[in-house]
CSV table of C-alpha atoms in Angstrom, one decimal:
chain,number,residue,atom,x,y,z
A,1,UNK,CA,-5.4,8.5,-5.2
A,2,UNK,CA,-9.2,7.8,-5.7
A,3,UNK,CA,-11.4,6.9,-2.6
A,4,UNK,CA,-15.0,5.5,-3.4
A,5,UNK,CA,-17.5,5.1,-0.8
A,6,UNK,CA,-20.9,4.0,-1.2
A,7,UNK,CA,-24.1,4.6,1.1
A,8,UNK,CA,-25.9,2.9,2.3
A,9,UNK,CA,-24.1,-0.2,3.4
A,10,UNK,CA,-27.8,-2.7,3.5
A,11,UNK,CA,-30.9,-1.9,2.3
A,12,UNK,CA,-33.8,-3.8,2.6
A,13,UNK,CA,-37.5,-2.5,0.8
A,14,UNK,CA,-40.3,-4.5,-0.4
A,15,UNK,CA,-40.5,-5.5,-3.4
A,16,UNK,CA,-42.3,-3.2,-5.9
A,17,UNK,CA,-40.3,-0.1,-4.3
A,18,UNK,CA,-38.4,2.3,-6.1
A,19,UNK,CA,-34.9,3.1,-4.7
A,20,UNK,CA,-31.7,4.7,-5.0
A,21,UNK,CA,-27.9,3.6,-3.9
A,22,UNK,CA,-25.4,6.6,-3.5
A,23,UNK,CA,-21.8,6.4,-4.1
A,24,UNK,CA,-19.0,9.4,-4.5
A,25,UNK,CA,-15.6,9.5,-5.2
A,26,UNK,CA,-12.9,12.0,-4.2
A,27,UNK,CA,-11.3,12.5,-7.4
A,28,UNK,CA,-13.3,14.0,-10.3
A,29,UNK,CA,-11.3,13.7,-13.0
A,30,UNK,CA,-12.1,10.4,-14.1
A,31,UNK,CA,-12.9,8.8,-17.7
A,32,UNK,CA,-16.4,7.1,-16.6
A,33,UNK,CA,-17.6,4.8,-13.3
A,34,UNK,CA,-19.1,1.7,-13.2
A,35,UNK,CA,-21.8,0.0,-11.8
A,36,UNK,CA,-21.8,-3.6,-10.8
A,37,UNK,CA,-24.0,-6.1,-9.4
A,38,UNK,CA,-22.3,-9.3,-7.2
A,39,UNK,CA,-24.5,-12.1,-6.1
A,40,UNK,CA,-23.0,-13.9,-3.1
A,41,UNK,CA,-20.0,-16.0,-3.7
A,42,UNK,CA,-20.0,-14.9,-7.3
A,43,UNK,CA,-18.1,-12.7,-9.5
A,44,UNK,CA,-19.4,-8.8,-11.1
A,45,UNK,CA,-21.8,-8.2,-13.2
A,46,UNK,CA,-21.5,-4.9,-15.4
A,47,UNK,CA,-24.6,-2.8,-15.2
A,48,UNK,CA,-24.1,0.0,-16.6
A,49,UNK,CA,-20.9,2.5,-17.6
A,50,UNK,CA,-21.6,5.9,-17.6
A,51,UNK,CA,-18.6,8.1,-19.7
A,52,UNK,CA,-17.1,11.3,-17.9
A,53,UNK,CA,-19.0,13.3,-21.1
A,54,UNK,CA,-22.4,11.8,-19.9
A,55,UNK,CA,-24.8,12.5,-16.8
A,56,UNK,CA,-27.1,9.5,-17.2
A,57,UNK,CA,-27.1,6.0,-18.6
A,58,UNK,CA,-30.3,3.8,-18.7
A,59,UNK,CA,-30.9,-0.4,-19.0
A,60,UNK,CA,-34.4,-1.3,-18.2
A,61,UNK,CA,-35.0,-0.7,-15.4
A,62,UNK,CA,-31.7,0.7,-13.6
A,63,UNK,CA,-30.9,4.6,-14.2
A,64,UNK,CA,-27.2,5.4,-13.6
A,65,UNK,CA,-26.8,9.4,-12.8
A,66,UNK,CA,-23.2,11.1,-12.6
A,67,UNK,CA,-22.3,14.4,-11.4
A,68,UNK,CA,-18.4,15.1,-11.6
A,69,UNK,CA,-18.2,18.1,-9.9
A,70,UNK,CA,-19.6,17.0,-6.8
A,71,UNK,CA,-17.8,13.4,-7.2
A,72,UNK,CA,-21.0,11.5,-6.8
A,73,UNK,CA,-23.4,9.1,-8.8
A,74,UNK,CA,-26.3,7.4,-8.3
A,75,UNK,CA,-28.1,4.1,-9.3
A,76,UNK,CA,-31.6,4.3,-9.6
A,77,UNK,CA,-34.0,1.1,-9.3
A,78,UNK,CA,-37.3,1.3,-10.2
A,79,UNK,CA,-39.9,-0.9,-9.0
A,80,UNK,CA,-37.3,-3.4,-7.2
A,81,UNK,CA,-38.5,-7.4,-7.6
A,82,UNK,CA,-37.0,-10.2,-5.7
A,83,UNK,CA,-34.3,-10.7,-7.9
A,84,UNK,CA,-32.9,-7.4,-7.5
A,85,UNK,CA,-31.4,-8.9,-4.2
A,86,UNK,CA,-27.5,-8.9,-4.1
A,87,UNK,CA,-24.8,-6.1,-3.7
A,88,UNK,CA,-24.2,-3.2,-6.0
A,89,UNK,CA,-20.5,-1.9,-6.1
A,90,UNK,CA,-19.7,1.3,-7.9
A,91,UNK,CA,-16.3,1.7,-9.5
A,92,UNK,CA,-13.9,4.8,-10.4
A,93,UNK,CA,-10.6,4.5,-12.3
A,94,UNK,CA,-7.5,6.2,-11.2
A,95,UNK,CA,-7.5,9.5,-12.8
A,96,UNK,CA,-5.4,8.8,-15.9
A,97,UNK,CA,-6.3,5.4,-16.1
A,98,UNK,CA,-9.4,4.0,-17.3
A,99,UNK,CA,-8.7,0.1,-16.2
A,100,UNK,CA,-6.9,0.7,-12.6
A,101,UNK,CA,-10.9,0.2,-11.0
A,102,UNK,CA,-11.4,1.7,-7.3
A,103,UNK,CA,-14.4,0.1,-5.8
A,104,UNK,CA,-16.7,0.8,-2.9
A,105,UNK,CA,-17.8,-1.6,-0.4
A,106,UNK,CA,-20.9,-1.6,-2.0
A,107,UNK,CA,-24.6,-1.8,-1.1
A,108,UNK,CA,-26.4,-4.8,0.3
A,109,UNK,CA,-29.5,-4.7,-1.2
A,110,UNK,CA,-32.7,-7.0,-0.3
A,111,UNK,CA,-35.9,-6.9,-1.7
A,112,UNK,CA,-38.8,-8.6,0.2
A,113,UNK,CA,-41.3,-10.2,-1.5
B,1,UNK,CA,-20.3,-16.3,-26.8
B,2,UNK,CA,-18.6,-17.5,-23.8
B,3,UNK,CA,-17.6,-14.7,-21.2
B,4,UNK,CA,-14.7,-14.4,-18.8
B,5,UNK,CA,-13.8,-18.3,-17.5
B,6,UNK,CA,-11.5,-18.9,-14.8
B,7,UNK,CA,-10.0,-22.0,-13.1
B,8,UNK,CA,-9.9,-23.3,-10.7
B,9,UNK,CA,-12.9,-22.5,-9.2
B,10,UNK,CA,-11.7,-23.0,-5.5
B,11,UNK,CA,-8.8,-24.1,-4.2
B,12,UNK,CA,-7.3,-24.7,-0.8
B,13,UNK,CA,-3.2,-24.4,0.0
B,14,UNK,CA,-1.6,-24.2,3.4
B,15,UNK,CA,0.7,-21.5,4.5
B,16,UNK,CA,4.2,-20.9,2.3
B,17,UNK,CA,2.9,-22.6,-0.7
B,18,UNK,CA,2.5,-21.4,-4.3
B,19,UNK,CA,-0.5,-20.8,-6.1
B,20,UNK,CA,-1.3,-20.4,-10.0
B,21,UNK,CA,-4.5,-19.0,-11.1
B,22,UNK,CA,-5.6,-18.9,-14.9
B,23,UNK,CA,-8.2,-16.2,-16.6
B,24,UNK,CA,-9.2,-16.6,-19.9
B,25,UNK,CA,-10.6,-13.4,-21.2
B,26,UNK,CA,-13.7,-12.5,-23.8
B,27,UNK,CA,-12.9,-13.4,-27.6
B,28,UNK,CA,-11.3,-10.6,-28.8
B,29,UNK,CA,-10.3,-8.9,-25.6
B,30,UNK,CA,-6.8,-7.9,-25.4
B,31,UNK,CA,-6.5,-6.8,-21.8
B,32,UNK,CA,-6.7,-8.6,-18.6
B,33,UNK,CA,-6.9,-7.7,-15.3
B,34,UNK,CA,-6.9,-9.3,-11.9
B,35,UNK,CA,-8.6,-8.1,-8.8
B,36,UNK,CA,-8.5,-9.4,-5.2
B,37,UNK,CA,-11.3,-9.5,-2.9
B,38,UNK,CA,-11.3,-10.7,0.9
B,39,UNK,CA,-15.1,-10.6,2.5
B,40,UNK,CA,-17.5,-7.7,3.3
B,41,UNK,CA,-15.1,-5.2,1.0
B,42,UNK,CA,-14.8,-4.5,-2.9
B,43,UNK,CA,-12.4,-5.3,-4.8
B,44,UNK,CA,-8.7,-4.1,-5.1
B,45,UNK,CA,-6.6,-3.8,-8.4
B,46,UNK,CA,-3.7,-5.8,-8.6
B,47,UNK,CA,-2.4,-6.1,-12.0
B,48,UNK,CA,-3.4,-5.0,-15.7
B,49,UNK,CA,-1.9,-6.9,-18.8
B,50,UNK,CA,-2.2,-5.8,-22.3
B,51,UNK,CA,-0.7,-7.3,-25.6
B,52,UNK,CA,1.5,-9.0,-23.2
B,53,UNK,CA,3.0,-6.4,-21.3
B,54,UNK,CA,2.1,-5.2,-18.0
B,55,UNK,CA,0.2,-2.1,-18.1
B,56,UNK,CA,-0.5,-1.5,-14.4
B,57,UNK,CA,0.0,-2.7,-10.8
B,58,UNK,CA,-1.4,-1.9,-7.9
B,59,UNK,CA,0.0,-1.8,-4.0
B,60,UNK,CA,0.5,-5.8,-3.6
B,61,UNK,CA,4.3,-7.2,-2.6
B,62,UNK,CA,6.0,-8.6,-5.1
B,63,UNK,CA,4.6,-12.0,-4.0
B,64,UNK,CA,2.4,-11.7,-6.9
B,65,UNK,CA,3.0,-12.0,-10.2
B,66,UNK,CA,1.3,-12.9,-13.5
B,67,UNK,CA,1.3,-13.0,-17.1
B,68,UNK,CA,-0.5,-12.8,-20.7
B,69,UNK,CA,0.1,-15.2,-23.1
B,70,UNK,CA,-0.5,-14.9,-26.7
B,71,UNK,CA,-4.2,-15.8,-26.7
B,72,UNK,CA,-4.4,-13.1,-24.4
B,73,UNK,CA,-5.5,-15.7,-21.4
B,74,UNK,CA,-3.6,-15.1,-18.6
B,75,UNK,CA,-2.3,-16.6,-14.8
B,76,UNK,CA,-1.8,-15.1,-11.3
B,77,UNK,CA,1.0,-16.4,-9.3
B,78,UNK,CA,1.3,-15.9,-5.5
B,79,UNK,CA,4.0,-17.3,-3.7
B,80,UNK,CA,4.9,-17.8,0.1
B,81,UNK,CA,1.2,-18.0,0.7
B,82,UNK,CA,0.0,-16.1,3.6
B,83,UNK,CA,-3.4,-16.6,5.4
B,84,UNK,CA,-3.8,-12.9,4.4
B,85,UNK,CA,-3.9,-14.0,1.1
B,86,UNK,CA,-7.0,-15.8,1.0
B,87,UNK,CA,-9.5,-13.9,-0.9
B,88,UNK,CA,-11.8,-14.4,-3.7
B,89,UNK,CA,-9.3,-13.6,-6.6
B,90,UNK,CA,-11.1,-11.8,-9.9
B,91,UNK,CA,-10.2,-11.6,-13.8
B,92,UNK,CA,-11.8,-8.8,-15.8
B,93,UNK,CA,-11.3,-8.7,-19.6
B,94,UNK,CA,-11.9,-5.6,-21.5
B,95,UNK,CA,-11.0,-4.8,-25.2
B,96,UNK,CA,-7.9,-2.6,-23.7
B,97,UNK,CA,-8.2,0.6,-25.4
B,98,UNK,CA,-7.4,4.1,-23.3
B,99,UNK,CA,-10.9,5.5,-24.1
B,100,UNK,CA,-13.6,6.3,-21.9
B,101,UNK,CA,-15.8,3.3,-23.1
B,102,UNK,CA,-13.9,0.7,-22.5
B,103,UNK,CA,-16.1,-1.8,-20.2
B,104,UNK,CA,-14.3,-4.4,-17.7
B,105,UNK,CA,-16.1,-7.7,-17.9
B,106,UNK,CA,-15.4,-9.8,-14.8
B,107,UNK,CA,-15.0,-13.7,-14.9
B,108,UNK,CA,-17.1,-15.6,-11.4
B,109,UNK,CA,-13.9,-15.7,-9.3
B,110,UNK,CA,-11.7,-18.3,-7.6
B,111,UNK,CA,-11.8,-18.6,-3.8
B,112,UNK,CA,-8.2,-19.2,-2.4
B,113,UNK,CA,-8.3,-20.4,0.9
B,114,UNK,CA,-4.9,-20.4,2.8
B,115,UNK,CA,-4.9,-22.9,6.0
């Protein structure tokens, strides 16, 4: 069974800020995580997918980090605007399934202007 | 291109009745997949449907039920509605292969409320 959990729970910065949202899983052996982004009320957006065989994955701004071994990864944010603002759920399949998706709770994340 | 769509958008049903859901997935997808998610927590896995057979299922009662259709769109049926069951209810649609690379691409939702 795979467990995500993902600290914080709310962040709030001002805008410009760099930041970083943490999120592990109890089962390593996974075929990649994901990294999503949920406005309120809305569906997921895909950020980024990082495969087991990589440690990082970049898109603009956003620097997705993953360490097996100690089941965690990390979502870097570099300098945060406005629109950042909404909350970022990891992901991690099953082990032995790469479509069976465990999410966190995710991370509130507001950015003041 | 158009992404994930879903209908209805919301709907409200009253305890005991039945609900259908439809998904239709990103041209060229094969697999869908359909995730429930009730406020303040992520989402949970309920089923997976590939070339029209069910590939996985997660821990929901057999309440729910759904289906892929040739064009690889799909519907979510609950029955016996409880007030549990209202939730914000999720399609993804991924090309549906068994590598490490294959991305889930989730539709904006429909929010069943249960009165």
């Amino acid at each position: 069974k795979q467990e995500v959990t993902q600290i914080p729970a709310a962040l709030s910065v001002p805008e410009g800020e760099n930041l970083v949202l943490n999120c592990s899983f109890t089962d390593s052996a996974i075929y990649n995580l994901q990294w999503f982004r949920q406005d309120p009320g809305k569906g997921l957006t895909s950020l980024l997918l990082i495969q087991s065989s990589q440690r990082e994955q970049t898109s603009g701004r956003l620097n997705a980090s993953l360490d097996k071994s100690s089941g965690r990864s990390t979502l870097y944010i570099a300098a945060s605007q406005p629109g950042d603002s909404a909350t970022y759920l990891c992901a991690a399949p099953v082990p032995g399934s790469n479509y069976k998706l465990t999410f966190g709770k995710g991370t509130l994340l507001t950015v003041n202007p | 291109d158009a992404g994930v769509t879903q209908s209805p958008t919301h709907l409200i049903k009253t305890r005991g009745q039945h609900v259908t859901l439809r998904c239709s997935p990103i041209s060229g997808h094969k697999s869908v997949s359909w995730y429930q998610q009730v406020l303040g927590q992520g989402p949970q896995f309920i089923f997976q449907y590939y070339e029209k057979e069910e590939r996985g299922r997660g821990n929901f009662p057999d309440r729910f039920s759904a289906r892929q259709f040739p064009n690889y769109s799909s519907e979510l049926n609950v029955n016996a509605l409880l007030l549990g069951d209202s939730a914000l209810y999720l399609c993804a649609s991924s090309l549906g292969g068994r590598g490490s690379t294959d991305t889930q691409y989730f539709g904006p939702g429909t929010r069943l409320t249960v009165l």
